[in-house]
Amino acid sequence: MRPLRPTTVNADIGAADSPHRHRSLRRNRDFVLLWTGQAVSVFGTRVASVAYPLLVLSLTHSPARVGLVSFANWIPAVLFGLPAGALVDRWNRKRVMIWCDLGRAVALASIVAALAAGELTFAQILGVAFLDRTLSLFFSPAEVSALRRIVPPEQLATAVARNESREYSALLLGPPAGGALFAVGRAAPFLADAVSYCASAVGLFFVKTNLQVGPTKRRRLRHEVVDGLSYLWREPFMRTTVLLEAGANFVSNGIAIMAIVVARESLGESSTEVGLMLTIGGVGGLVGSLLAPLLQPRLNPRLIVAVGTWSWAALVPLFAFAPSAYAFGALLALMLLTAPAWNSVVYARRISFVPDRLQGRIQSVGSLFSLGSIALGTLSAGFLLDAFGRGATTAFFAVAMAAVAVVATVSPSVRRALA
């Protein structure tokens, strides 16, 4: 296996790719357009994300069906993630993102129309969740690949941290808005999400940067998929961090679904209080995203990874004893506090390290593991809650997170690459 190449070499490669080398992020028009459009879109997604389980619970009162909808929303990563990345590397990235936004807007609008007509079924909810995530599988690698073209390599870590702030700002504001909108009308959160996708598409339309280096020689799709898999698997640092991310996502998303169901069904919290619970969690993520650009150059990357994983291992068991939605929110906030710094260290190295022609495929390989693990984590949470209750579900995820922390600590590839 080849060792991870030095950061200086990767920076030189990325510098040749980016047309914005000497421009600050605030003055980088295309980065601002991309960031702003996605800020609106992610906010809409967070609004709808809390509405999905609330809608299913209002129709079925079944935690298992909540888990099934979440599973349908994440399982496309396993089914389509790899070919999606290879196709994105072939296609025009800007057009891919615009069409994905418009397709997702139509899908969410169908829930609004069905609710208005009184014809919404559980099967339609599953279908929309499935389609929404499938289109996201094409959008996400295109966006990450575009970031390398829009942002110079020395600003990639900062750009990733700002994207993290966007994500956690949406997590801060979206769930309470989603809970409040759901209380007003069950269709309102899904309408807001549909409109947010349209706003993102408009912003992308005005991006001027050429988001591709140039055409590459095409091979059969399966060969291009194998290229992405083999490239990632040959690099020990990339391989290990993708698996660590998958394990952490399995735990964190399973615990989040458990918190929503327990707060709503066992503790009797309102939809607004469930939204506020996730908002409290978002505060931790937002604070962490603001601290990440300050901590990343000052702390040893190995320390950042270790603190992130072991803090989660210590916090997960406490979910068994949280007495209210607000206590759940506080625990989620403490977990998310360390996530942005971890992401800024790992993602910036991945983006700068991978050649442009493989960007989409590498991002999709990562998504195959990380999003696939989310699907399994949320599905596991729903069925474990139904079968064994809150205590056993928490214990299961606590053991899983402890295993992730141990691997992150002892892995030679992580120690060498982040030394």
Short mmCIF file of N, CA and C in Angstrom, two decimals, residues 283-347:
data_model
loop_
_atom_site.label_atom_id
_atom_site.label_comp_id
_atom_site.label_asym_id
_atom_site.label_seq_id
_atom_site.Cartn_x
_atom_site.Cartn_y
_atom_site.Cartn_z
N VAL A 283 -26.65 24.11 18.58
CA VAL A 283 -25.81 25.13 19.21
C VAL A 283 -24.39 24.59 19.41
N GLY A 284 -24.30 23.34 19.87
CA GLY A 284 -22.99 22.74 20.05
C GLY A 284 -22.23 22.64 18.75
N GLY A 285 -22.92 22.20 17.69
CA GLY A 285 -22.26 22.09 16.39
C GLY A 285 -21.84 23.44 15.85
N LEU A 286 -22.68 24.46 16.02
CA LEU A 286 -22.34 25.80 15.52
C LEU A 286 -21.13 26.36 16.26
N VAL A 287 -21.12 26.23 17.58
CA VAL A 287 -19.97 26.70 18.35
C VAL A 287 -18.70 25.96 17.91
N GLY A 288 -18.84 24.66 17.71
CA GLY A 288 -17.69 23.87 17.26
C GLY A 288 -17.20 24.30 15.89
N SER A 289 -18.12 24.65 14.99
CA SER A 289 -17.71 25.07 13.65
C SER A 289 -17.02 26.43 13.68
N LEU A 290 -17.39 27.29 14.63
CA LEU A 290 -16.71 28.58 14.77
C LEU A 290 -15.32 28.43 15.40
N LEU A 291 -15.18 27.44 16.27
CA LEU A 291 -13.89 27.19 16.91
C LEU A 291 -12.92 26.43 16.01
N ALA A 292 -13.47 25.63 15.08
CA ALA A 292 -12.62 24.74 14.27
C ALA A 292 -11.52 25.48 13.52
N PRO A 293 -11.79 26.62 12.83
CA PRO A 293 -10.69 27.30 12.13
C PRO A 293 -9.61 27.81 13.07
N LEU A 294 -9.97 28.06 14.35
CA LEU A 294 -8.99 28.52 15.33
C LEU A 294 -8.19 27.36 15.90
N LEU A 295 -8.85 26.22 16.13
CA LEU A 295 -8.19 25.09 16.77
C LEU A 295 -7.37 24.28 15.79
N GLN A 296 -7.85 24.16 14.55
CA GLN A 296 -7.21 23.27 13.59
C GLN A 296 -5.72 23.56 13.37
N PRO A 297 -5.29 24.85 13.22
CA PRO A 297 -3.85 25.08 13.03
C PRO A 297 -3.05 25.06 14.33
N ARG A 298 -3.73 25.07 15.48
CA ARG A 298 -3.02 25.17 16.76
C ARG A 298 -2.88 23.84 17.50
N LEU A 299 -3.76 22.88 17.21
CA LEU A 299 -3.74 21.60 17.90
C LEU A 299 -3.25 20.50 16.98
N ASN A 300 -2.60 19.52 17.59
CA ASN A 300 -2.18 18.35 16.82
C ASN A 300 -3.41 17.64 16.26
N PRO A 301 -3.41 17.36 14.95
CA PRO A 301 -4.58 16.69 14.37
C PRO A 301 -4.94 15.37 15.05
N ARG A 302 -3.92 14.64 15.53
CA ARG A 302 -4.21 13.39 16.24
C ARG A 302 -5.01 13.66 17.50
N LEU A 303 -4.71 14.75 18.18
CA LEU A 303 -5.45 15.10 19.39
C LEU A 303 -6.90 15.42 19.05
N ILE A 304 -7.11 16.14 17.95
CA ILE A 304 -8.47 16.48 17.53
C ILE A 304 -9.29 15.22 17.27
N VAL A 305 -8.70 14.25 16.56
CA VAL A 305 -9.41 13.00 16.27
C VAL A 305 -9.67 12.21 17.55
N ALA A 306 -8.69 12.15 18.43
CA ALA A 306 -8.85 11.38 19.67
C ALA A 306 -9.92 11.98 20.57
N VAL A 307 -9.87 13.30 20.76
CA VAL A 307 -10.86 13.96 21.61
C VAL A 307 -12.26 13.79 21.04
N GLY A 308 -12.38 13.93 19.72
CA GLY A 308 -13.69 13.79 19.10
C GLY A 308 -14.30 12.42 19.34
N THR A 309 -13.54 11.36 19.13
CA THR A 309 -14.10 10.02 19.26
C THR A 309 -14.33 9.61 20.71
N TRP A 310 -13.37 9.92 21.59
CA TRP A 310 -13.53 9.49 22.99
C TRP A 310 -14.59 10.31 23.72
N SER A 311 -14.77 11.56 23.37
CA SER A 311 -15.84 12.34 24.00
C SER A 311 -17.21 11.76 23.64
N TRP A 312 -17.36 11.31 22.40
CA TRP A 312 -18.62 10.68 22.01
C TRP A 312 -18.83 9.37 22.78
N ALA A 313 -17.75 8.59 22.93
CA ALA A 313 -17.86 7.33 23.66
C ALA A 313 -18.29 7.55 25.11
N ALA A 314 -17.87 8.66 25.70
CA ALA A 314 -18.25 8.95 27.08
C ALA A 314 -19.68 9.48 27.19
N LEU A 315 -20.15 10.17 26.15
CA LEU A 315 -21.47 10.82 26.23
C LEU A 315 -22.63 9.89 25.87
N VAL A 316 -22.41 8.95 24.96
CA VAL A 316 -23.53 8.12 24.48
C VAL A 316 -24.25 7.38 25.61
N PRO A 317 -23.56 6.77 26.60
CA PRO A 317 -24.31 6.07 27.66
C PRO A 317 -25.27 6.97 28.45
N LEU A 318 -25.00 8.26 28.48
CA LEU A 318 -25.85 9.17 29.25
C LEU A 318 -27.23 9.34 28.64
N PHE A 319 -27.41 8.97 27.37
CA PHE A 319 -28.72 9.08 26.74
C PHE A 319 -29.74 8.15 27.39
N ALA A 320 -29.28 7.14 28.10
CA ALA A 320 -30.22 6.23 28.78
C ALA A 320 -30.92 6.90 29.94
N PHE A 321 -30.36 8.00 30.46
CA PHE A 321 -30.88 8.60 31.68
C PHE A 321 -31.45 10.01 31.48
N ALA A 322 -31.40 10.56 30.28
CA ALA A 322 -31.88 11.92 30.04
C ALA A 322 -33.37 12.01 30.37
N PRO A 323 -33.78 12.97 31.23
CA PRO A 323 -35.18 13.01 31.68
C PRO A 323 -36.11 13.84 30.81
N SER A 324 -35.57 14.55 29.81
CA SER A 324 -36.42 15.44 29.01
C SER A 324 -35.79 15.68 27.65
N ALA A 325 -36.57 16.28 26.77
CA ALA A 325 -36.05 16.63 25.45
C ALA A 325 -34.88 17.60 25.57
N TYR A 326 -34.94 18.49 26.54
CA TYR A 326 -33.87 19.47 26.69
C TYR A 326 -32.57 18.81 27.14
N ALA A 327 -32.68 17.78 27.99
CA ALA A 327 -31.48 17.03 28.39
C ALA A 327 -30.89 16.28 27.20
N PHE A 328 -31.77 15.68 26.38
CA PHE A 328 -31.28 15.07 25.14
C PHE A 328 -30.54 16.10 24.29
N GLY A 329 -31.13 17.29 24.17
CA GLY A 329 -30.50 18.34 23.38
C GLY A 329 -29.13 18.72 23.89
N ALA A 330 -28.99 18.81 25.21
CA ALA A 330 -27.69 19.16 25.79
C ALA A 330 -26.63 18.10 25.47
N LEU A 331 -27.01 16.83 25.54
CA LEU A 331 -26.06 15.77 25.21
C LEU A 331 -25.67 15.81 23.73
N LEU A 332 -26.66 16.04 22.87
CA LEU A 332 -26.35 16.17 21.44
C LEU A 332 -25.41 17.35 21.19
N ALA A 333 -25.61 18.46 21.92
CA ALA A 333 -24.75 19.63 21.75
C ALA A 333 -23.32 19.32 22.12
N LEU A 334 -23.12 18.58 23.20
CA LEU A 334 -21.76 18.23 23.62
C LEU A 334 -21.09 17.31 22.60
N MET A 335 -21.87 16.41 22.01
CA MET A 335 -21.30 15.54 20.99
C MET A 335 -20.90 16.33 19.75
N LEU A 336 -21.79 17.21 19.31
CA LEU A 336 -21.54 17.93 18.06
C LEU A 336 -20.48 19.02 18.21
N LEU A 337 -20.13 19.36 19.43
CA LEU A 337 -19.12 20.39 19.65
C LEU A 337 -17.78 20.02 19.02
N THR A 338 -17.43 18.75 19.03
CA THR A 338 -16.12 18.33 18.53
C THR A 338 -16.15 17.89 17.06
N ALA A 339 -17.34 17.71 16.49
CA ALA A 339 -17.43 17.17 15.12
C ALA A 339 -16.82 18.08 14.05
N PRO A 340 -17.05 19.41 14.07
CA PRO A 340 -16.51 20.24 12.99
C PRO A 340 -14.99 20.24 12.90
N ALA A 341 -14.30 20.25 14.04
CA ALA A 341 -12.83 20.21 14.00
C ALA A 341 -12.35 18.90 13.39
N TRP A 342 -12.99 17.80 13.75
CA TRP A 342 -12.65 16.49 13.18
C TRP A 342 -12.83 16.53 11.67
N ASN A 343 -13.96 17.06 11.23
CA ASN A 343 -14.25 17.11 9.79
C ASN A 343 -13.29 18.02 9.04
N SER A 344 -12.93 19.16 9.63
CA SER A 344 -12.04 20.09 8.93
C SER A 344 -10.66 19.49 8.73
N VAL A 345 -10.20 18.70 9.69
CA VAL A 345 -8.90 18.03 9.55
C VAL A 345 -8.95 16.96 8.47
N VAL A 346 -9.96 16.10 8.55
CA VAL A 346 -10.00 14.93 7.67
C VAL A 346 -10.44 15.30 6.26
N TYR A 347 -11.52 16.09 6.13
CA TYR A 347 -12.06 16.38 4.80
C TYR A 347 -11.12 17.23 3.96
#
